[in-house]
Coordinates of C-alpha atoms and ligand atoms in Angstrom, one line a residue:
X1 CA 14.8 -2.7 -11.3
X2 CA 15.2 0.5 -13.6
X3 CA 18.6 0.6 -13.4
X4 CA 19.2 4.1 -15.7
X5 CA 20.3 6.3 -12.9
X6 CA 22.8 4.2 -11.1
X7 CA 26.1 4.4 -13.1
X8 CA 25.8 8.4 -12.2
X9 CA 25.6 7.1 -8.4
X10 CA 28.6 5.6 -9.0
X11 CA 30.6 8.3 -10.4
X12 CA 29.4 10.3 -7.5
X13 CA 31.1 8.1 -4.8
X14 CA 34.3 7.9 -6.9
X15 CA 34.3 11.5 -7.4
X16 CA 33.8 12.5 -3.6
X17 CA 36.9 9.5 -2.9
X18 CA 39.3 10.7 -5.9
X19 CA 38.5 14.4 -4.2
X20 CA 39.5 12.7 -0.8
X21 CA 36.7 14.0 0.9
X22 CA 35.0 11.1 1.3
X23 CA 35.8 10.5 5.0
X24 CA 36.1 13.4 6.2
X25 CA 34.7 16.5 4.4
X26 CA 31.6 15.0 2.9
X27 CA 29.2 15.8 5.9
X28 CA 30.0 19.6 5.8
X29 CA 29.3 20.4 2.3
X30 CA 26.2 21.3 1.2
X31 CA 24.9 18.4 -0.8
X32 CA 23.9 19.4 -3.9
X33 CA 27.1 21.6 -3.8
X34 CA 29.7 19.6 -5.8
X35 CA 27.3 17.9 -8.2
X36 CA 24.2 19.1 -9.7
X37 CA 21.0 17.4 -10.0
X38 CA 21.4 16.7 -13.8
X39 CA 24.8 15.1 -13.5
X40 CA 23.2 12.6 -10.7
X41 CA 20.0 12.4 -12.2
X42 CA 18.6 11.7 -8.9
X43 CA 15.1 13.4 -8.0
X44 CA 15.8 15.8 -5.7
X45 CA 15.6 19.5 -5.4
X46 CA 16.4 22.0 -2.6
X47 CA 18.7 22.5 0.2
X48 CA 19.1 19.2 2.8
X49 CA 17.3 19.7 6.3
X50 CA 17.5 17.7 8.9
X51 CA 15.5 14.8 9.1
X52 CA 12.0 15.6 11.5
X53 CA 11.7 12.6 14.4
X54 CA 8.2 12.5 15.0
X55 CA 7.9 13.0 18.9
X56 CA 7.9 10.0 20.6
X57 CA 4.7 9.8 22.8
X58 CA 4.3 7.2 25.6
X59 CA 0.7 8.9 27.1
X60 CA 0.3 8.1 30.9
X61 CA -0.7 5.5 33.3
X62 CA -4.5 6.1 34.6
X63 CA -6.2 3.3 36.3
X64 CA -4.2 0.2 34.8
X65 CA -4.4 1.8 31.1
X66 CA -2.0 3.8 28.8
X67 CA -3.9 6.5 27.9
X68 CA -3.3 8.8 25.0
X69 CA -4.8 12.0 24.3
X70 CA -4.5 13.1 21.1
X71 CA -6.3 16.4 18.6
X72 CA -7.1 15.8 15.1
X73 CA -6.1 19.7 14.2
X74 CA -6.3 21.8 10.9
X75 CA -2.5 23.0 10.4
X76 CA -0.6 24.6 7.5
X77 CA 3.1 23.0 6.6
X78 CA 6.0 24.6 3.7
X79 CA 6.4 22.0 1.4
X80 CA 8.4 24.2 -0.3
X81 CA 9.7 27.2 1.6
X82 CA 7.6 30.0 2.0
X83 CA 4.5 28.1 0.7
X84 CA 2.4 27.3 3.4
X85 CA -0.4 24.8 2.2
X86 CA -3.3 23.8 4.5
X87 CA -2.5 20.4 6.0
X88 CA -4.0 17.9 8.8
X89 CA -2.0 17.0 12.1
X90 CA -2.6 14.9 14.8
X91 CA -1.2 17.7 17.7
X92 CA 0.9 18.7 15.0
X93 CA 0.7 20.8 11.7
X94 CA 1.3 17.8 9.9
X95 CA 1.7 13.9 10.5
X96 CA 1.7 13.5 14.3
X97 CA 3.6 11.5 17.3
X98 CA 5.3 8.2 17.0
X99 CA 2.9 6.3 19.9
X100 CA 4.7 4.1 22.1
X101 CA 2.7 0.9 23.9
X102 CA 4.0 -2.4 25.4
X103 CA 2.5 -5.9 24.4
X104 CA -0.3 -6.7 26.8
X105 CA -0.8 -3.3 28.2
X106 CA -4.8 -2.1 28.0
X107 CA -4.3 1.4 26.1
X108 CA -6.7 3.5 25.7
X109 CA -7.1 7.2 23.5
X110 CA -9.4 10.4 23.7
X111 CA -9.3 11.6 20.4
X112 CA -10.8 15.0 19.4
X113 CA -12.0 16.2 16.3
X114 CA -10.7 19.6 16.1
X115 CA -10.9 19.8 12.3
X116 CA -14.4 21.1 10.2
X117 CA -14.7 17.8 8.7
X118 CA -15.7 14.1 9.3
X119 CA -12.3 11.8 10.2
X120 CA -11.8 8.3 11.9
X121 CA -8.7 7.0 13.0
X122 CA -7.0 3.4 12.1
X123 CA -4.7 1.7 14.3
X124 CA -3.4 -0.2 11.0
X125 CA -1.7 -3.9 12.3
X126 CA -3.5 -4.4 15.4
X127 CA -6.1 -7.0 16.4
X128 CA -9.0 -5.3 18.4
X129 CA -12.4 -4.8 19.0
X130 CA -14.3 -4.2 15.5
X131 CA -15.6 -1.1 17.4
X132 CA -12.3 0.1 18.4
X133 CA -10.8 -0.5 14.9
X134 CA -11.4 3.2 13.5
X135 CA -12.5 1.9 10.0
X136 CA -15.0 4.4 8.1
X137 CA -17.9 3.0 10.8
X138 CA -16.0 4.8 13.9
X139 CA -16.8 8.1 12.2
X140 CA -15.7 10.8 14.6
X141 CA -17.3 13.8 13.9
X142 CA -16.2 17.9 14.1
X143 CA -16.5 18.7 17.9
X144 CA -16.4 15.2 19.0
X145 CA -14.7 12.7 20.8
X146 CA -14.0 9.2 20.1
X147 CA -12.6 7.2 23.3
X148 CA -12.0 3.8 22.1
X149 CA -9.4 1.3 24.1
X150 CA -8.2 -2.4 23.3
X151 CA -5.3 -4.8 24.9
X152 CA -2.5 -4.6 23.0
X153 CA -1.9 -8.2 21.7
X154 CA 0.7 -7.4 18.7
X155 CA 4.1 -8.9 18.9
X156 CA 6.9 -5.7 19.1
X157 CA 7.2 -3.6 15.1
X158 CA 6.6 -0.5 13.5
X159 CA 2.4 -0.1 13.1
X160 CA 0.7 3.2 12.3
X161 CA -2.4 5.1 12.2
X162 CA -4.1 6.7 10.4
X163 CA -7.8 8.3 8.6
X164 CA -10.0 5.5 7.0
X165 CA -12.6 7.7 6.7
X166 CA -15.0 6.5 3.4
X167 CA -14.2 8.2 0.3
X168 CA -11.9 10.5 1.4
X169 CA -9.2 8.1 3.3
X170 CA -6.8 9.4 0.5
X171 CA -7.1 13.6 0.5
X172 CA -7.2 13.0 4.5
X173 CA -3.7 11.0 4.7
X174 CA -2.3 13.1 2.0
X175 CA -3.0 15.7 3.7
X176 CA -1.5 14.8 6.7
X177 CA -4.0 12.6 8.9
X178 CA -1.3 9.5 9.5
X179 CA 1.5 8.3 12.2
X180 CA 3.6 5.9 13.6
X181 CA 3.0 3.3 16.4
X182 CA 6.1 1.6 17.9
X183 CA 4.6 -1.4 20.2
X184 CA 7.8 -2.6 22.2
X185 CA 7.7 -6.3 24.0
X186 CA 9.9 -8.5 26.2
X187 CA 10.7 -11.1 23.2
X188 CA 12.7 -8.0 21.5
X189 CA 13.8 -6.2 24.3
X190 CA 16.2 -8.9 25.1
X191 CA 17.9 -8.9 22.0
X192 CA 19.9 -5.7 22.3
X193 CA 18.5 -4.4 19.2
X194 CA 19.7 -0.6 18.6
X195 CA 16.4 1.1 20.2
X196 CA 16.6 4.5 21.0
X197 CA 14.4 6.4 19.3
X198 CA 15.5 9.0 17.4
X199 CA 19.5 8.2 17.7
X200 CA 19.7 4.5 16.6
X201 CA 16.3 3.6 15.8
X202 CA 14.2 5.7 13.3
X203 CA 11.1 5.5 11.8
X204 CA 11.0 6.8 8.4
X205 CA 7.4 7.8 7.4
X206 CA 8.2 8.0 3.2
X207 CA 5.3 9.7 1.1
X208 CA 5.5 11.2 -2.0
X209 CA 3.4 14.7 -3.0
X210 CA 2.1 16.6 -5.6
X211 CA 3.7 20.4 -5.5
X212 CA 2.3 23.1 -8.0
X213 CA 4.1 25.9 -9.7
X214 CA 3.4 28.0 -6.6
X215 CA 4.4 25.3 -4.5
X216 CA 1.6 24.4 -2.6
X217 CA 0.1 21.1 -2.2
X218 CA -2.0 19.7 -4.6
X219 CA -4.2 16.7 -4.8
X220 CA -4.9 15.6 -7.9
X221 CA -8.6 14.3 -9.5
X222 CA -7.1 14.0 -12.7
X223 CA -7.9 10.5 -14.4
X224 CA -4.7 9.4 -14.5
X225 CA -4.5 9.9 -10.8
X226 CA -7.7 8.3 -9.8
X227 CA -6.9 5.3 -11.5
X228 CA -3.5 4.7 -10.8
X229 CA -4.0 6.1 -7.3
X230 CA -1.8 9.9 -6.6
X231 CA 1.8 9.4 -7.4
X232 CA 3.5 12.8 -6.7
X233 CA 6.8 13.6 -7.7
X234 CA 8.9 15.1 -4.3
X235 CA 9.4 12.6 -1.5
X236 CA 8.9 13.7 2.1
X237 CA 10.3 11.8 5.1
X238 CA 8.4 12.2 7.9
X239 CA 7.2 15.8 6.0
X240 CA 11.2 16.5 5.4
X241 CA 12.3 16.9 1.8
X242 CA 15.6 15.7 1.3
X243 CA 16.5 14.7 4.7
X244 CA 19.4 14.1 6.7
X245 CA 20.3 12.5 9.4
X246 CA 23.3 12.4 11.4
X247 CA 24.3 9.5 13.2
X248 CA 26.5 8.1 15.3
X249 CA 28.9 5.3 13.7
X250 CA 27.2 2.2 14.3
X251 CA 24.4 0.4 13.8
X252 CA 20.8 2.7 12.7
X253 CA 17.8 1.2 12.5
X254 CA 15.7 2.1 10.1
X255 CA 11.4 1.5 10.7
X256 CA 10.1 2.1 7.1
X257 CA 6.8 2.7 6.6
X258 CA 5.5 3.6 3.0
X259 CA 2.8 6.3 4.1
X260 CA 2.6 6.9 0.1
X261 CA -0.9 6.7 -1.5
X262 CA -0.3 4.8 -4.2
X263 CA 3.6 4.3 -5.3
X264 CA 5.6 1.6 -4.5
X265 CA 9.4 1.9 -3.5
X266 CA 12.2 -0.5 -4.0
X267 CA 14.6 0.5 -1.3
X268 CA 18.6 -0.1 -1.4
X269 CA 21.6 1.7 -0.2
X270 CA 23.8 3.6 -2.7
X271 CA 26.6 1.5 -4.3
X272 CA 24.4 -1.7 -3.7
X273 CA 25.6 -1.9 -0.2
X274 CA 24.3 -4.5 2.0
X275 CA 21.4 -4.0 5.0
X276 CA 20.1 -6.6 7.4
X277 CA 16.1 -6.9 7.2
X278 CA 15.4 -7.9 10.6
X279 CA 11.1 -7.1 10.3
X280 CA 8.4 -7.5 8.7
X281 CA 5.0 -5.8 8.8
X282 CA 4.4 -7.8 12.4
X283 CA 7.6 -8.2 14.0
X284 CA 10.9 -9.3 13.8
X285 CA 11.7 -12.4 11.1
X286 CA 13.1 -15.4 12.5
X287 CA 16.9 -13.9 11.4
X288 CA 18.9 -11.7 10.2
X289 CA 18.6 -11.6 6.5
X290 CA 21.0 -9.7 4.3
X291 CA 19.6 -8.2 1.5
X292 CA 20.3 -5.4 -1.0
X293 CA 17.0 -4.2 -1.7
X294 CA 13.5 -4.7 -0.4
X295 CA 10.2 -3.2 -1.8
X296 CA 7.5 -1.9 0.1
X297 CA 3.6 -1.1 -1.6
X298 CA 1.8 1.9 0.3
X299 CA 0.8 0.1 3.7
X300 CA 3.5 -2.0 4.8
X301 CA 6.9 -2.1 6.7
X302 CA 9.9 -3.7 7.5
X303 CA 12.8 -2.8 9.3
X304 CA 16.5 -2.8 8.7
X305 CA 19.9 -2.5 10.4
X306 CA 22.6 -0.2 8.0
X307 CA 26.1 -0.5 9.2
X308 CA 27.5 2.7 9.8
X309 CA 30.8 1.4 11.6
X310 CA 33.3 2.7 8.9
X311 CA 32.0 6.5 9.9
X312 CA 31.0 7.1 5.9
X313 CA 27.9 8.4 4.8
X314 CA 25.6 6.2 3.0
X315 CA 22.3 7.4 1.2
X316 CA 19.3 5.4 1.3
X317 CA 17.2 5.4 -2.3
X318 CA 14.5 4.3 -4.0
X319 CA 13.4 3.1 -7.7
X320 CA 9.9 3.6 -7.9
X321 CA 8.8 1.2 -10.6
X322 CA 5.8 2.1 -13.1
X323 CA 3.0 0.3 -11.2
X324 CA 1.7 -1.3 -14.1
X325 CA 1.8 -5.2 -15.7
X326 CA 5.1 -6.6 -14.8
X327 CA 6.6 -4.4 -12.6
X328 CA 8.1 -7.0 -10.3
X329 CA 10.4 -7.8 -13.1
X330 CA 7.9 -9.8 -14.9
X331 CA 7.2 -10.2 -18.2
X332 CA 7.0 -6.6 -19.4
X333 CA 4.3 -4.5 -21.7
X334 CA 1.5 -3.2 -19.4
X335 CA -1.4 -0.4 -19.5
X336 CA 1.2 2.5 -18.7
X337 CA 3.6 1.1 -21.6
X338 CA 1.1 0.5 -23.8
X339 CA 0.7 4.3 -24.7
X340 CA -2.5 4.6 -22.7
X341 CA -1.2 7.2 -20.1
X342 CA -0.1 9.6 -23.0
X343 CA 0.8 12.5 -21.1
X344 CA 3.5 10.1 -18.9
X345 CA 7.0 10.6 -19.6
X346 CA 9.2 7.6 -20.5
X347 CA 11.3 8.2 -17.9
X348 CA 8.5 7.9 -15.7
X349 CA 7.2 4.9 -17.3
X350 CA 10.2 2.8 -16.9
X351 CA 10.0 4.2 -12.9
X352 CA 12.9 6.6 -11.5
X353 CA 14.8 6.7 -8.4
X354 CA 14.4 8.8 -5.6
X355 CA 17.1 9.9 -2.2
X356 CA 15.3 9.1 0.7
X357 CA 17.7 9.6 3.2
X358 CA 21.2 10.9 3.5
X359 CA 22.9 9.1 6.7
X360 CA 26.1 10.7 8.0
X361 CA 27.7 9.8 10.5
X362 CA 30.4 10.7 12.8
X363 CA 33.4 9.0 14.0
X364 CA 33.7 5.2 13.6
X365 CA 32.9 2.2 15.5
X366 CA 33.6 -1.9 15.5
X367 CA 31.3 -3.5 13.0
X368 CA 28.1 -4.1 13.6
X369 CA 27.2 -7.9 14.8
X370 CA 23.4 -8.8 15.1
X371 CA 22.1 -11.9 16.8
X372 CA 22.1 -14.6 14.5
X373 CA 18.5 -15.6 15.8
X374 CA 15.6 -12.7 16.5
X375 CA 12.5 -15.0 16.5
X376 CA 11.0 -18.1 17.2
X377 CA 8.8 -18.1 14.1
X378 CA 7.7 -21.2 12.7
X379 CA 7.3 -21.9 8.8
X380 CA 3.5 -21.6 8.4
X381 CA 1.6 -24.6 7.9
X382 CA -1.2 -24.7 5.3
X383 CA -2.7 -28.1 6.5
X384 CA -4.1 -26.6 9.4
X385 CA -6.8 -24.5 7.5
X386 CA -9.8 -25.9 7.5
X387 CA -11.2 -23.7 4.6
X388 CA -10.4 -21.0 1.7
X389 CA -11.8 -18.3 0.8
X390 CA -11.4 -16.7 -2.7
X391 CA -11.0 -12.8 -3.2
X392 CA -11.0 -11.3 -6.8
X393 CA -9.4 -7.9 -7.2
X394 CA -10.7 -5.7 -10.5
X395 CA -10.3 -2.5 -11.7
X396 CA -13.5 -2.7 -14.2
X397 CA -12.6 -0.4 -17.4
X398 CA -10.5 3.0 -16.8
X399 CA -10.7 2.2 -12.9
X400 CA -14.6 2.8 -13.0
X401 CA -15.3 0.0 -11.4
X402 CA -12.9 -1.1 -8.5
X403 CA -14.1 -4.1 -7.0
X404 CA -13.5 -7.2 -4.9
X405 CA -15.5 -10.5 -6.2
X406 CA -17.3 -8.2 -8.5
X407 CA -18.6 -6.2 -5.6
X408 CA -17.7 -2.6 -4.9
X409 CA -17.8 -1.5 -1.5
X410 CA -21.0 -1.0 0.9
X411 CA -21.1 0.5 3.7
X412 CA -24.4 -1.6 4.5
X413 CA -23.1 -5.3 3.1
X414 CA -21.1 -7.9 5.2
X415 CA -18.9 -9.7 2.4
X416 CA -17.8 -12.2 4.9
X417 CA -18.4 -13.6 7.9
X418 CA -15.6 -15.4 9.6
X419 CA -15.6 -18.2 12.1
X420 CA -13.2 -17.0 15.2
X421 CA -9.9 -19.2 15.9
X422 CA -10.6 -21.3 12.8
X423 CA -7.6 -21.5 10.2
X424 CA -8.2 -20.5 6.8
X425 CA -6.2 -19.8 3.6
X426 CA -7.2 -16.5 2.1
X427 CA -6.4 -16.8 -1.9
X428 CA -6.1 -13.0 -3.6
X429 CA -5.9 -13.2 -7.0
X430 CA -5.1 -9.9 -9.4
X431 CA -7.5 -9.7 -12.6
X432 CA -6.3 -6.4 -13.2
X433 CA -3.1 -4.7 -15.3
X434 CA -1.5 -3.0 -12.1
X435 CA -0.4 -4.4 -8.4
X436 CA -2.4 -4.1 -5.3
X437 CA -1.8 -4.3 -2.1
X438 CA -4.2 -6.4 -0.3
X439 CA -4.8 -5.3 3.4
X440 CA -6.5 -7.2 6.2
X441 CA -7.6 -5.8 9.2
X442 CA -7.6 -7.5 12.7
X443 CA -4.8 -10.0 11.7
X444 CA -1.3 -10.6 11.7
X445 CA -1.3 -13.0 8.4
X446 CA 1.5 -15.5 6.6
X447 CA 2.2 -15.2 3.1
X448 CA 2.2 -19.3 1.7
X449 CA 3.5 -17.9 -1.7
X450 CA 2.6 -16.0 -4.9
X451 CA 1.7 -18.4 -7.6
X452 CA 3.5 -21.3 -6.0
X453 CA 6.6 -19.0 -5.6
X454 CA 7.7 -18.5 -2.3
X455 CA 7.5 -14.9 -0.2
X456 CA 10.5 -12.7 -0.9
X457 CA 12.3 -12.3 2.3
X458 CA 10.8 -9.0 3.4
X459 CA 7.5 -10.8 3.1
X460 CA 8.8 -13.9 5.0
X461 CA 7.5 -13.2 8.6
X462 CA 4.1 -11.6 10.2
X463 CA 2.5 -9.1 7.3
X464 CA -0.7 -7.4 7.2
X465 CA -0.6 -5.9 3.2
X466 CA 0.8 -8.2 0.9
X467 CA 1.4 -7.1 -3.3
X468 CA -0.6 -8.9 -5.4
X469 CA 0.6 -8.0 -9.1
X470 CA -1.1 -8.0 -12.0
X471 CA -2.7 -11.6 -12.9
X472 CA -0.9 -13.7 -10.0
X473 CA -2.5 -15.0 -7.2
X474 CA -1.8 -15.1 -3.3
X475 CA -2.4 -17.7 -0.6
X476 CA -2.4 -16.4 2.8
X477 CA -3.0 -17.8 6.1
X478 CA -4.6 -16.6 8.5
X479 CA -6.9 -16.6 11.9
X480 CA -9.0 -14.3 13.7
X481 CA -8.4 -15.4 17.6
X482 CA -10.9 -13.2 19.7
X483 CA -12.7 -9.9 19.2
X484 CA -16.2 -11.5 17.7
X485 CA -19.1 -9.0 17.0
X486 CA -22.1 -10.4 15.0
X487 CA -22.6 -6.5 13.7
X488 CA -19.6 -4.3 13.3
X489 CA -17.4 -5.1 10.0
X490 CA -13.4 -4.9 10.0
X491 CA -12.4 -4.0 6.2
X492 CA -10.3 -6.1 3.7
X493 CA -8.7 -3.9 0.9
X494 CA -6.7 -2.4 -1.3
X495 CA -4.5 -0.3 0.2
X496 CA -4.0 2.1 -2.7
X497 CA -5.7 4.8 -0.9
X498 CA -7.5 6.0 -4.3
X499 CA -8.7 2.8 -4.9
X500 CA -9.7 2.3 -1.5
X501 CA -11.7 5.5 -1.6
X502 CA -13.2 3.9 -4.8
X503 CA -14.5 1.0 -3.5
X504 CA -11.8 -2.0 -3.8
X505 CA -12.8 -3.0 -0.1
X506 CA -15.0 -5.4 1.6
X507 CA -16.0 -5.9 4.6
X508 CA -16.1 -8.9 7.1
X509 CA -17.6 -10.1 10.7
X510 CA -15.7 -11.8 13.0
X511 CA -18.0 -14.4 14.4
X512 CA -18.7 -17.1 17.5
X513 CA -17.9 -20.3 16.0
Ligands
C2O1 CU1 -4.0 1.1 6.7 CU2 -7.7 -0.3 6.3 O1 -5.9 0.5 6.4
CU2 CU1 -5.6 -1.5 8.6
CU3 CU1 -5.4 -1.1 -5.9

């Protein structure tokens, strides 16, 4: 992990202590008041705000189904202050509501098109009808309606939603198109788990943008951004630029979601404090497990319990490492070192941290205690698959060719067709210079291990995107249990929205064995 902003982190703490205001005064001084941003080098800019909380949305009970009716609506959002730029919400002016379901409820949405321009709508994590999936086939068009409904079979965790729409899934979730989905269940309900939304249990919807001189939000279609996918350089938290949240003392859960495009975050708490991972993409891991960082490609989740018992504020950051060969600490070089990417910075190259999220809170509490077991969750047994299936990612040269097994996606071919409730190991391997994250629709996979390695423990339980980095190879397991449709495809692919959009995706059938 780039480590060259840290030591300033450190002085910060030690200077707020030596100042004595570390207990007490901290919260009511303007952040950037004491320090500026040089001193921290830390990427930020502005005043704090408040953290938003997406509204939690439950819909209503109509004939046996939860039924959520939701607007895809053209909306216009500061991303700076006083520069309004023309976003997309979902009844919102950007992002939209934080859906709440229950494990085996029917739920069902009405969702109108409001907007001048084709979308779709992804329920990202669940397994469903190929029909009521939302991929770029459940095109909803301008004036129109799409009313699709499934049982809710996932085990408890932070999901999301969001446009898949072909070619454009990237300017549509940049833009705003994208949410989250907390499903609750029985099995997580009984462990006492801090869950109430918006006081102990957050989601935090992290997405970096592009911001222009006049600061208004930009997409870029520069080279550089269509092959590496759009990295932008301000972080938003659930649309909030350097957000804050105040907390109770305690325990906060925090649902992160990386909503980015394309960059990938390694997550920590300042000072290297510890935080318990309790979730991955699918649910809660079989326990506990402390860790001091955790990285997350654009796609996935996981879910962890900061202790904010002592009543200090703690900041939540990011390193965002150059997404090029070797950023998971491997063996170095890469496209973005080699020179290529000329206009890059070398700060940027060796990556750069970020504050994500500034948690203060108020008075102080016992420490926390979590259960020492969440999950019945078995170690994943390859010997049950009865075959493999091997998936090739490439980039082709200068990103013009992004493809899976030499293919690039088609709207018209079926890559696969899969046998329902058969066991299968699912080997991705990376032929390209930069990671990937490889995304499966309709499944709840297991990660085996990453070149023979084992999964890091944020990988460890239930995960629907996995990283592939550059030249190393993936074995996942995996089965399709219902939901078979000779005709309508689920997608596999990458889930850097850019390369999505250019075509590293397949498509697969779910069949009658
Ligand atoms: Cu989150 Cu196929 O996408
Ligand atoms: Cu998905
Ligand atoms: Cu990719």
């Amino acid at each position: 992990m780039p480590d060259i902003d840290r030591p300033n982190f450190q002085d910060r703490r030690d200077f707020m202590k030596s100042a004595g205001l570390a207990a007490t005064g901290f919260a009511a001084l303007p952040l950037l008041g004491c320090d500026t941003q040089s001193r921290m080098s830390l990427d930020r800019s502005g005043a704090s705000k408040p953290l938003a909380i997406p509204r939690l949305q439950a819909g209503t009970i109509e004939r046996g189904e939860r039924v959520f009716r939701l607007s895809l609506t053209p909306g216009e959002k500061e991303f700076v202050s006083d520069t309004p730029s023309p976003t997309i919400g979902i009844d919102a002016s950007y992002l939209g509501p934080t859906l709440e379901m229950r494990r085996g409820e029917q739920v069902r949405f009405h969702i109108d098109n409001k907007l001048a321009e084709d979308a779709t709508v992804h329920w990202h994590g669940f397994e469903l009808p190929a029909t009521a999936d939302g991929g770029p086939h459940q095109l909803i068009r301008p004036g129109e309606r799409w009313s699709p409904s499934f049982e809710i079979r996932q085990r408890a965790s932070l999901y999301w939603y969001h446009s898949h729409l072909h070619r454009r899934a990237g300017p549509q979730v940049y833009t705003g198109l994208a949410a989250p989905i907390y499903v609750r269940d029985e099995e997580e309900d009984r462990l006492d788990l801090p869950s109430r939304y918006g006081v102990d249990d957050i989601p935090l919807v992290v997405q970096d943008r592009v911001i222009d001189g006049a600061g208004r939000l930009v997409y870029p279609l520069d080279m550089h951004s269509r092959m590496m996918g759009v990295m932008g350089e301000r972080i938003y938290v659930n649309g909030t630029a350097n957000a804050v949240f105040e907390a109770a003392a305690g325990p906060l859960r925090l649902r992160l979601l990386n909503g980015s495009n394309a960059r990938f975050y390694t997550f920590s708490l300042e000072g290297d404090r510890p935080m318990q991972l309790i979730a991955s993409d699918g649910g809660l891991l079989a326990a506990p497990s402390e860790v001091r960082s955790l990285t997350l490609a654009p796609g996935e989740r996981a879910q962890v319990i900061v202790d904010l018992s002592e009543g200090r504020p703690l900041r939540l950051i990011a390193s965002s490492p150059a997404n090029a060969m070797g950023m998971m600490g491997g063996q170095g070089g890469g496209m973005m070192g080699g020179g290529m990417m000329g206009n890059r910075t070398g700060r940027e190259r060796q990556g750069r941290t970020f504050s994500i999220l500034d948690m203060r809170p108020s008075g102080s509490s016992t420490p926390v205690m979590l259960p020492p077991t969440l999950a019945a969750l078995a170690a994943p047994d390859p010997s049950l698959a009865v075959r493999s299936r091997r998936f090739v990612l490439d980039m082709g040269m200068m990103g013009r060719g992004m493809s899976i097994n030499g293919q690039t996606m088609d709207m018209d071919v079926i890559n696969q067709r899969v046998p329902v409730g058969q066991w299968e190991i699912w080997e991705i391997a990376n032929a390209s210079m930069m990671a990937h994250p490889f995304h499966i629709h309709n499944v709840q996979f297991r990660l085996l291990d990453r070149d023979g390695r084992p999964p890091r423990a944020e990988e460890a339980g239930f995960k629907d995107t996995v990283i592939v980095n550059p030249r190393e190879q993936v074995r996942l397991l995996l089965r399709f249990e219902e939901n078979t449709d000779p005709d309508t495809p689920y997608m596999y692919h990458c889930h850097i929205l850019e390369h999505e959009d250019a075509g590293m995706m397949g498509q697969f059938v779910v069949t009658a064995s």
